[in-house]
GROMACS .gro file of C-alpha atoms in nm:
model
  240
    1MET     CA    1   4.697   6.219  12.151
    2LYS     CA    2   5.068   6.137  12.118
    3THR     CA    3   5.124   5.772  12.197
    4LEU     CA    4   5.498   5.727  12.232
    5ASN     CA    5   5.451   5.356  12.302
    6ALA     CA    6   5.173   5.303  12.049
    7THR     CA    7   5.321   4.973  11.933
    8GLN     CA    8   5.309   4.843  12.289
    9THR     CA    9   4.951   4.965  12.323
   10GLU     CA   10   4.852   4.783  12.004
   11GLN     CA   11   5.019   4.465  12.128
   12ILE     CA   12   4.839   4.477  12.463
   13ILE     CA   13   4.500   4.541  12.303
   14TYR     CA   14   4.566   4.251  12.065
   15GLU     CA   15   4.653   4.026  12.360
   16MET     CA   16   4.327   4.125  12.530
   17LEU     CA   17   4.121   4.061  12.217
   18THR     CA   18   4.268   3.712  12.186
   19GLU     CA   19   4.281   3.630  12.558
   20ASN     CA   20   4.114   3.302  12.653
   21THR     CA   21   3.835   3.414  12.885
   22GLY     CA   22   3.715   3.057  12.932
   23ARG     CA   23   3.407   2.853  12.858
   24HIS     CA   24   3.105   2.819  13.081
   25MET     CA   25   2.818   2.572  13.058
   26LEU     CA   26   2.570   2.862  13.055
   27ASP     CA   27   2.762   3.049  12.785
   28SER     CA   28   2.603   3.004  12.441
   29GLY     CA   29   2.928   3.020  12.245
   30GLY     CA   30   2.942   2.651  12.159
   31ASP     CA   31   3.282   2.511  12.060
   32SER     CA   32   3.412   2.815  11.873
   33GLY     CA   33   3.154   3.095  11.886
   34ARG     CA   34   3.314   3.316  12.148
   35SER     CA   35   3.482   3.639  12.044
   36TRP     CA   36   3.821   3.537  12.180
   37GLN     CA   37   3.807   3.211  11.982
   38ARG     CA   38   3.728   3.391  11.656
   39ASN     CA   39   3.993   3.654  11.728
   40GLN     CA   40   4.266   3.396  11.781
   41ALA     CA   41   4.249   3.323  11.409
   42LYS     CA   42   4.368   3.681  11.344
   43SER     CA   43   4.714   3.832  11.369
   44LEU     CA   44   4.795   4.176  11.505
   45GLU     CA   45   4.843   4.291  11.146
   46ASP     CA   46   4.494   4.163  11.062
   47PHE     CA   47   4.348   4.388  11.330
   48LYS     CA   48   4.560   4.685  11.221
   49ASN     CA   49   4.448   4.639  10.861
   50GLU     CA   50   4.078   4.582  10.927
   51ALA     CA   51   3.831   4.855  10.836
   52ARG     CA   52   3.787   5.111  11.111
   53VAL     CA   53   3.414   5.121  11.036
   54HIS     CA   54   3.198   4.863  10.860
   55PHE     CA   55   2.849   4.952  10.742
   56ASP     CA   56   2.583   4.695  10.657
   57ALA     CA   57   2.353   4.889  10.425
   58LYS     CA   58   2.098   4.607  10.418
   59TYR     CA   59   2.045   4.623  10.793
   60TYR     CA   60   2.154   4.991  10.827
   61ASP     CA   61   2.402   4.893  11.095
   62ALA     CA   62   2.740   5.063  11.150
   63THR     CA   63   3.011   4.884  11.348
   64LEU     CA   64   3.324   5.052  11.485
   65SER     CA   65   3.634   4.835  11.526
   66THR     CA   66   3.704   4.789  11.896
   67PHE     CA   67   4.074   4.750  11.817
   68HIS     CA   68   4.096   5.083  11.634
   69HIS     CA   69   3.879   5.263  11.889
   70LEU     CA   70   4.094   5.152  12.182
   71THR     CA   71   4.433   5.202  12.018
   72GLU     CA   72   4.331   5.552  11.909
   73LYS     CA   73   4.212   5.656  12.254
   74LEU     CA   74   4.446   5.481  12.498
   75THR     CA   75   4.813   5.451  12.593
   76TYR     CA   76   4.916   5.142  12.785
   77SER     CA   77   5.071   5.194  13.129
   78PRO     CA   78   5.289   4.897  13.231
   79GLU     CA   79   5.377   5.069  13.561
   80TRP     CA   80   5.018   5.115  13.677
   81THR     CA   81   4.918   4.773  13.545
   82GLU     CA   82   5.191   4.618  13.760
   83GLU     CA   83   5.070   4.820  14.058
   84PHE     CA   84   4.715   4.698  13.997
   85ASN     CA   85   4.831   4.336  13.966
   86ASP     CA   86   5.016   4.364  14.298
   87TYR     CA   87   4.699   4.500  14.458
   88ALA     CA   88   4.484   4.225  14.306
   89GLY     CA   89   4.728   3.956  14.418
   90LYS     CA   90   4.660   4.048  14.781
   91ARG     CA   91   4.282   4.017  14.734
   92GLU     CA   92   4.235   3.684  14.563
   93ASP     CA   93   3.873   3.652  14.679
   94ASP     CA   94   3.762   3.969  14.500
   95GLY     CA   95   3.636   3.969  14.142
   96TRP     CA   96   3.794   4.180  13.870
   97LEU     CA   97   3.522   4.445  13.870
   98GLU     CA   98   3.534   4.480  14.247
   99LEU     CA   99   3.912   4.519  14.228
  100MET     CA  100   3.888   4.777  13.951
  101GLU     CA  101   3.652   4.986  14.162
  102SER     CA  102   3.844   4.955  14.492
  103PHE     CA  103   4.194   5.005  14.349
  104PRO     CA  104   4.182   5.387  14.324
  105GLN     CA  105   4.088   5.423  14.691
  106SER     CA  106   4.401   5.229  14.786
  107MET     CA  107   4.604   5.477  14.581
  108GLY     CA  108   4.433   5.790  14.714
  109TRP     CA  109   4.279   5.864  14.373
  110ASN     CA  110   3.929   5.964  14.266
  111ARG     CA  111   3.717   5.692  14.108
  112LEU     CA  112   3.504   5.874  13.852
  113PHE     CA  113   3.271   5.609  13.711
  114THR     CA  114   3.235   5.253  13.583
  115GLU     CA  115   3.094   5.186  13.238
  116ASN     CA  116   2.984   4.880  13.039
  117SER     CA  117   2.921   4.960  12.673
  118TYR     CA  118   2.649   4.694  12.660
  119ASN     CA  119   2.430   4.916  12.879
  120ARG     CA  120   2.408   5.202  12.627
  121GLU     CA  121   2.388   5.255  12.253
  122SER     CA  122   2.728   5.160  12.118
  123LEU     CA  123   2.884   5.106  11.776
  124LEU     CA  124   3.170   4.891  11.905
  125SER     CA  125   3.233   4.548  11.758
  126GLN     CA  126   3.290   4.406  12.108
  127VAL     CA  127   3.168   4.504  12.453
  128ILE     CA  128   3.412   4.680  12.685
  129GLN     CA  129   3.391   4.735  13.060
  130TYR     CA  130   3.605   4.985  13.244
  131THR     CA  131   3.653   5.207  13.548
  132VAL     CA  132   3.794   5.559  13.512
  133TYR     CA  133   4.024   5.720  13.770
  134TYR     CA  134   4.177   6.061  13.819
  135THR     CA  135   4.511   6.059  14.000
  136GLY     CA  136   4.535   6.434  14.042
  137GLU     CA  137   4.775   6.448  13.748
  138GLU     CA  138   4.636   6.216  13.481
  139THR     CA  139   4.327   6.022  13.380
  140LEU     CA  140   4.361   5.645  13.393
  141VAL     CA  141   4.128   5.362  13.300
  142ALA     CA  142   4.119   4.999  13.409
  143LEU     CA  143   3.990   4.818  13.102
  144GLN     CA  144   3.836   4.479  13.031
  145ILE     CA  145   3.725   4.349  12.691
  146HIS     CA  146   3.438   4.103  12.671
  147GLY     CA  147   3.559   3.790  12.497
  148GLY     CA  148   3.271   3.554  12.568
  149ALA     CA  149   2.934   3.496  12.407
  150ASP     CA  150   2.715   3.592  12.706
  151VAL     CA  151   2.775   3.948  12.826
  152ARG     CA  152   2.730   3.846  13.189
  153GLY     CA  153   3.073   3.680  13.191
  154GLY     CA  154   3.386   3.621  12.986
  155TYR     CA  155   3.582   3.942  13.049
  156THR     CA  156   3.959   3.975  13.021
  157ARG     CA  157   4.203   4.046  13.299
  158PRO     CA  158   4.213   4.427  13.345
  159ARG     CA  159   4.499   4.640  13.218
  160ILE     CA  160   4.561   5.004  13.304
  161PHE     CA  161   4.586   5.275  13.038
  162SER     CA  162   4.605   5.653  13.030
  163MET     CA  163   4.376   5.866  12.816
  164ASP     CA  164   4.319   6.232  12.739
  165GLU     CA  165   3.990   6.280  12.924
  166GLU     CA  166   3.744   6.082  13.130
  167TYR     CA  167   3.485   6.038  12.852
  168SER     CA  168   3.730   5.940  12.577
  169LEU     CA  169   3.600   5.584  12.546
  170ILE     CA  170   3.236   5.692  12.536
  171MET     CA  171   3.309   5.914  12.235
  172GLU     CA  172   3.276   5.660  11.954
  173ASP     CA  173   3.366   5.834  11.629
  174ALA     CA  174   3.239   5.662  11.315
  175SER     CA  175   3.170   5.787  10.964
  176ILE     CA  176   2.967   5.635  10.681
  177TYR     CA  177   2.945   5.755  10.321
  178CYS     CA  178   2.715   5.749  10.024
  179THR     CA  179   2.844   5.639   9.684
  180GLY     CA  180   2.770   5.976   9.525
  181GLU     CA  181   2.615   5.787   9.234
  182ALA     CA  182   2.308   6.004   9.174
  183VAL     CA  183   2.218   6.247   8.896
  184ASP     CA  184   2.224   6.554   9.119
  185SER     CA  185   2.483   6.429   9.366
  186THR     CA  186   2.772   6.644   9.485
  187GLY     CA  187   2.887   6.353   9.701
  188PRO     CA  188   3.003   6.128   9.833
  189HIS     CA  189   2.837   6.266  10.145
  190ARG     CA  190   2.965   6.174  10.490
  191PHE     CA  191   2.758   6.115  10.802
  192ASP     CA  192   2.925   6.108  11.143
  193GLY     CA  193   2.795   5.900  11.431
  194ASN     CA  194   2.887   5.879  11.798
  195GLY     CA  195   2.674   5.585  11.907
  196SER     CA  196   2.363   5.785  11.986
  197GLU     CA  197   2.314   6.035  11.701
  198TRP     CA  198   2.425   6.106  11.344
  199THR     CA  199   2.528   6.441  11.197
  200TYR     CA  200   2.612   6.586  10.856
  201MET     CA  201   2.871   6.866  10.845
  202GLY     CA  202   2.824   6.908  11.218
  203GLU     CA  203   2.446   6.948  11.201
  204TYR     CA  204   2.208   6.699  11.361
  205SER     CA  205   1.890   6.573  11.199
  206ARG     CA  206   1.688   6.258  11.250
  207GLU     CA  207   1.702   6.214  10.872
  208TYR     CA  208   2.076   6.146  10.894
  209ASN     CA  209   2.017   5.834  11.101
  210PRO     CA  210   2.054   5.515  10.891
  211TYR     CA  211   1.724   5.391  11.035
  212ALA     CA  212   1.548   5.700  10.899
  213MET     CA  213   1.713   5.634  10.562
  214SER     CA  214   1.567   5.282  10.573
  215GLU     CA  215   1.220   5.424  10.637
  216ARG     CA  216   1.262   5.641  10.329
  217ALA     CA  217   1.371   5.336  10.129
  218ASP     CA  218   1.057   5.150  10.236
  219LEU     CA  219   0.836   5.448  10.152
  220LEU     CA  220   0.986   5.483   9.804
  221LYS     CA  221   1.008   5.104   9.755
  222LEU     CA  222   1.381   5.120   9.690
  223ASP     CA  223   1.605   4.814   9.702
  224TYR     CA  224   1.893   5.017   9.845
  225LEU     CA  225   1.953   5.258  10.133
  226PRO     CA  226   1.927   5.618   9.999
  227CYS     CA  227   2.154   5.899  10.112
  228ALA     CA  228   1.960   6.161  10.309
  229ILE     CA  229   2.128   6.439  10.108
  230CYS     CA  230   2.129   6.324   9.745
  231GLY     CA  231   1.943   5.992   9.736
  232ALA     CA  232   2.243   5.794   9.609
  233PRO     CA  233   2.293   5.446   9.755
  234MET     CA  234   2.485   5.438  10.081
  235LYS     CA  235   2.822   5.269  10.057
  236ASP     CA  236   2.810   4.910  10.180
  237GLY     CA  237   3.096   4.740  10.365
  238ALA     CA  238   3.428   4.894  10.471
  239GLN     CA  239   3.412   5.272  10.505
  240GLN     CA  240   3.779   5.368  10.509
   0.00000   0.00000   0.00000
Protein backbone atom coordinates (compact mmCIF):
# COMPACT_ATOMS: atom_id res chain seq x y z
CA MET A 1 0.00 0.00 0.00
CA LYS A 2 1.34 3.45 -0.91
CA THR A 3 1.55 5.59 2.18
CA LEU A 4 2.18 9.12 0.99
CA ASN A 5 2.24 10.37 4.59
CA ALA A 6 4.13 7.38 6.00
CA THR A 7 6.31 9.61 8.18
CA GLN A 8 3.21 11.08 9.78
CA THR A 9 1.80 7.59 10.29
CA GLU A 10 5.01 6.47 12.00
CA GLN A 11 4.93 9.54 14.24
CA ILE A 12 1.32 8.93 15.29
CA ILE A 13 1.93 5.25 16.02
CA TYR A 14 4.98 6.23 18.06
CA GLU A 15 2.90 8.74 20.02
CA MET A 16 0.33 6.04 20.74
CA LEU A 17 2.97 3.54 21.86
CA THR A 18 4.39 6.09 24.31
CA GLU A 19 1.08 7.65 25.39
CA ASN A 20 0.54 7.74 29.15
CA THR A 21 -2.54 5.58 29.62
CA GLY A 22 -2.44 6.06 33.39
CA ARG A 23 -1.98 3.94 36.47
CA HIS A 24 -4.70 2.12 38.34
CA MET A 25 -4.58 0.51 41.76
CA LEU A 26 -5.77 -2.78 40.25
CA ASP A 27 -3.20 -2.65 37.45
CA SER A 28 -0.21 -4.90 38.16
CA GLY A 29 2.36 -2.73 36.39
CA GLY A 30 4.04 -1.43 39.53
CA ASP A 31 6.07 1.77 39.19
CA SER A 32 7.44 1.17 35.70
CA GLY A 33 6.10 -2.13 34.34
CA ARG A 34 3.47 -0.81 31.96
CA SER A 35 4.11 -0.90 28.23
CA TRP A 36 3.83 2.85 27.81
CA GLN A 37 6.41 3.39 30.56
CA ARG A 38 8.91 1.03 28.94
CA ASN A 39 8.23 2.53 25.52
CA GLN A 40 8.94 6.07 26.69
CA ALA A 41 12.59 5.08 27.01
CA LYS A 42 12.66 4.53 23.22
CA SER A 43 12.87 7.04 20.39
CA LEU A 44 10.98 6.81 17.11
CA GLU A 45 14.23 5.71 15.49
CA ASP A 46 14.52 2.92 18.06
CA PHE A 47 11.14 1.57 16.98
CA LYS A 48 11.97 1.94 13.28
CA ASN A 49 15.23 0.06 13.79
CA GLU A 50 13.90 -2.74 15.98
CA ALA A 51 13.58 -6.23 14.51
CA ARG A 52 10.30 -6.77 12.72
CA VAL A 53 10.13 -10.29 14.18
CA HIS A 54 11.90 -11.70 17.23
CA PHE A 55 12.02 -15.44 17.83
CA ASP A 56 12.80 -17.02 21.19
CA ALA A 57 14.04 -20.47 20.20
CA LYS A 58 14.16 -21.63 23.83
CA TYR A 59 10.46 -21.02 24.32
CA TYR A 60 9.55 -21.39 20.59
CA ASP A 61 7.80 -18.04 20.69
CA ALA A 62 7.66 -15.59 17.76
CA THR A 63 6.80 -11.94 18.39
CA LEU A 64 5.84 -9.45 15.68
CA SER A 65 6.65 -5.78 16.32
CA THR A 66 3.40 -3.88 16.83
CA PHE A 67 5.08 -0.74 15.47
CA HIS A 68 6.11 -2.40 12.20
CA HIS A 69 2.79 -4.21 11.82
CA LEU A 70 0.76 -1.02 12.19
CA THR A 71 2.97 1.24 10.09
CA GLU A 72 2.98 -1.33 7.28
CA LYS A 73 -0.80 -1.74 7.26
CA LEU A 74 -2.18 1.72 8.07
CA THR A 75 -2.18 5.32 6.84
CA TYR A 76 -3.06 8.00 9.37
CA SER A 77 -6.09 10.18 8.60
CA PRO A 78 -5.88 13.54 10.42
CA GLU A 79 -9.19 14.64 8.86
CA TRP A 80 -11.21 11.68 10.14
CA THR A 81 -9.42 11.74 13.49
CA GLU A 82 -10.48 15.37 13.92
CA GLU A 83 -14.03 14.43 12.97
CA PHE A 84 -13.99 11.62 15.54
CA ASN A 85 -12.61 13.95 18.23
CA ASP A 86 -15.39 16.45 17.54
CA TYR A 87 -17.94 13.65 17.88
CA ALA A 88 -16.36 12.38 21.10
CA GLY A 89 -16.26 15.89 22.57
CA LYS A 90 -20.06 16.04 22.45
CA ARG A 91 -20.40 12.72 24.31
CA GLU A 92 -18.14 13.08 27.31
CA ASP A 93 -19.98 10.41 29.30
CA ASP A 94 -19.26 7.68 26.75
CA GLY A 95 -16.15 5.49 26.91
CA TRP A 96 -13.70 5.23 24.03
CA LEU A 97 -14.92 1.83 22.85
CA GLU A 98 -18.54 2.94 22.90
CA LEU A 99 -17.59 6.02 20.89
CA MET A 100 -15.61 3.98 18.39
CA GLU A 101 -18.62 1.75 17.78
CA SER A 102 -21.23 4.53 17.58
CA PHE A 103 -19.20 6.97 15.45
CA PRO A 104 -19.86 5.30 12.06
CA GLN A 105 -23.63 5.45 12.55
CA SER A 106 -23.38 9.22 13.03
CA MET A 107 -21.54 9.40 9.70
CA GLY A 108 -23.89 7.10 7.79
CA TRP A 109 -21.18 4.45 7.43
CA ASN A 110 -21.20 0.69 7.95
CA ARG A 111 -19.56 -0.59 11.13
CA LEU A 112 -18.04 -3.92 10.14
CA PHE A 113 -16.63 -5.35 13.38
CA THR A 114 -14.69 -4.67 16.57
CA GLU A 115 -11.59 -6.68 17.41
CA ASN A 116 -9.27 -7.05 20.40
CA SER A 117 -6.12 -9.01 19.56
CA TYR A 118 -6.01 -10.39 23.11
CA ASN A 119 -9.08 -12.50 22.32
CA ARG A 120 -7.40 -14.56 19.58
CA GLU A 121 -4.03 -16.07 18.78
CA SER A 122 -1.76 -13.15 18.00
CA LEU A 123 1.96 -12.61 17.43
CA LEU A 124 1.88 -8.90 18.25
CA SER A 125 4.19 -7.46 20.88
CA GLN A 126 1.32 -5.36 22.28
CA VAL A 127 -2.44 -5.76 22.32
CA ILE A 128 -4.48 -3.61 19.94
CA GLN A 129 -8.20 -2.88 19.95
CA TYR A 130 -10.03 -1.43 16.98
CA THR A 131 -13.31 -0.96 15.12
CA VAL A 132 -13.44 -1.20 11.33
CA TYR A 133 -15.73 0.96 9.17
CA TYR A 134 -16.61 1.12 5.51
CA THR A 135 -17.57 4.58 4.27
CA GLY A 136 -18.77 3.46 0.86
CA GLU A 137 -15.47 4.61 -0.63
CA GLU A 138 -12.73 3.50 1.75
CA THR A 139 -12.04 1.25 4.72
CA LEU A 140 -11.22 3.05 7.96
CA VAL A 141 -10.23 1.83 11.39
CA ALA A 142 -10.46 3.49 14.80
CA LEU A 143 -7.43 2.14 16.64
CA GLN A 144 -6.34 1.90 20.26
CA ILE A 145 -3.08 0.42 21.54
CA HIS A 146 -2.98 -1.20 24.96
CA GLY A 147 -0.35 0.55 27.04
CA GLY A 148 -1.13 -0.84 30.48
CA ALA A 149 -0.25 -4.03 32.29
CA ASP A 150 -3.79 -5.40 32.71
CA VAL A 151 -5.60 -5.90 29.40
CA ARG A 152 -8.91 -4.80 30.91
CA GLY A 153 -7.77 -1.16 30.90
CA GLY A 154 -4.99 1.17 29.84
CA TYR A 155 -5.87 1.83 26.18
CA THR A 156 -4.82 4.90 24.22
CA ARG A 157 -7.06 7.59 22.82
CA PRO A 158 -8.34 6.34 19.43
CA ARG A 159 -6.96 7.62 16.14
CA ILE A 160 -8.47 7.00 12.71
CA PHE A 161 -6.50 5.36 9.89
CA SER A 162 -7.25 4.05 6.42
CA MET A 163 -6.23 0.58 5.28
CA ASP A 164 -6.46 -1.57 2.18
CA GLU A 165 -9.06 -4.06 3.38
CA GLU A 166 -11.12 -4.81 6.45
CA TYR A 167 -8.98 -7.74 7.67
CA SER A 168 -5.60 -6.05 7.17
CA LEU A 169 -4.79 -5.90 10.88
CA ILE A 170 -5.77 -9.52 11.50
CA MET A 171 -3.26 -10.65 8.86
CA GLU A 172 -0.09 -10.81 10.97
CA ASP A 173 2.79 -11.68 8.67
CA ALA A 174 5.87 -13.07 10.41
CA SER A 175 8.76 -15.21 9.21
CA ILE A 176 11.31 -17.25 11.14
CA TYR A 177 14.40 -18.98 9.77
CA CYS A 178 16.71 -21.87 10.50
CA THR A 179 20.47 -21.34 10.55
CA GLY A 180 21.03 -23.78 7.69
CA GLU A 181 23.87 -25.27 9.73
CA ALA A 182 23.25 -28.97 9.06
CA VAL A 183 25.12 -31.53 6.98
CA ASP A 184 22.33 -31.99 4.45
CA SER A 185 20.86 -28.51 4.71
CA THR A 186 19.90 -26.47 1.67
CA GLY A 187 18.78 -23.68 4.00
CA PRO A 188 18.31 -21.40 5.65
CA HIS A 189 14.66 -22.44 5.48
CA ARG A 190 11.90 -19.93 6.12
CA PHE A 191 8.60 -20.56 7.90
CA ASP A 192 5.77 -18.05 7.60
CA GLY A 193 3.21 -17.51 10.35
CA ASN A 194 0.00 -15.51 10.53
CA GLY A 195 -0.84 -15.90 14.21
CA SER A 196 -2.76 -19.15 13.86
CA GLU A 197 -0.73 -21.40 11.53
CA TRP A 198 2.73 -21.79 10.03
CA THR A 199 3.59 -22.64 6.42
CA TYR A 200 6.69 -23.50 4.39
CA MET A 201 6.75 -22.36 0.75
CA GLY A 202 3.01 -21.80 0.98
CA GLU A 203 2.22 -25.30 2.25
CA TYR A 204 0.74 -25.92 5.69
CA SER A 205 1.83 -28.70 8.02
CA ARG A 206 1.60 -29.08 11.77
CA GLU A 207 5.31 -29.93 11.68
CA TYR A 208 6.11 -26.34 10.69
CA ASN A 209 4.73 -25.02 13.96
CA PRO A 210 7.52 -24.10 16.43
CA TYR A 211 5.70 -26.06 19.12
CA ALA A 212 5.88 -29.20 16.98
CA MET A 213 9.59 -28.52 16.49
CA SER A 214 9.96 -28.39 20.28
CA GLU A 215 8.24 -31.78 20.59
CA ARG A 216 10.76 -33.18 18.13
CA ALA A 217 13.60 -31.65 20.16
CA ASP A 218 12.29 -33.35 23.31
CA LEU A 219 11.91 -36.68 21.52
CA LEU A 220 15.46 -36.56 20.17
CA LYS A 221 16.84 -35.05 23.40
CA LEU A 222 18.26 -32.05 21.57
CA ASP A 223 19.36 -28.89 23.34
CA TYR A 224 18.19 -26.73 20.42
CA LEU A 225 15.05 -26.28 18.33
CA PRO A 226 15.45 -28.30 15.08
CA CYS A 227 14.26 -27.07 11.70
CA ALA A 228 11.35 -29.18 10.42
CA ILE A 229 13.01 -29.39 6.99
CA CYS A 230 16.71 -30.04 7.62
CA GLY A 231 17.13 -30.40 11.38
CA ALA A 232 19.46 -27.41 11.70
CA PRO A 233 18.98 -25.17 14.75
CA MET A 234 16.35 -22.50 14.34
CA LYS A 235 17.73 -18.97 14.36
CA ASP A 236 17.35 -17.31 17.75
CA GLY A 237 16.63 -13.61 18.23
CA ALA A 238 16.04 -11.00 15.52
CA GLN A 239 14.82 -12.49 12.25
CA GLN A 240 15.39 -9.66 9.80
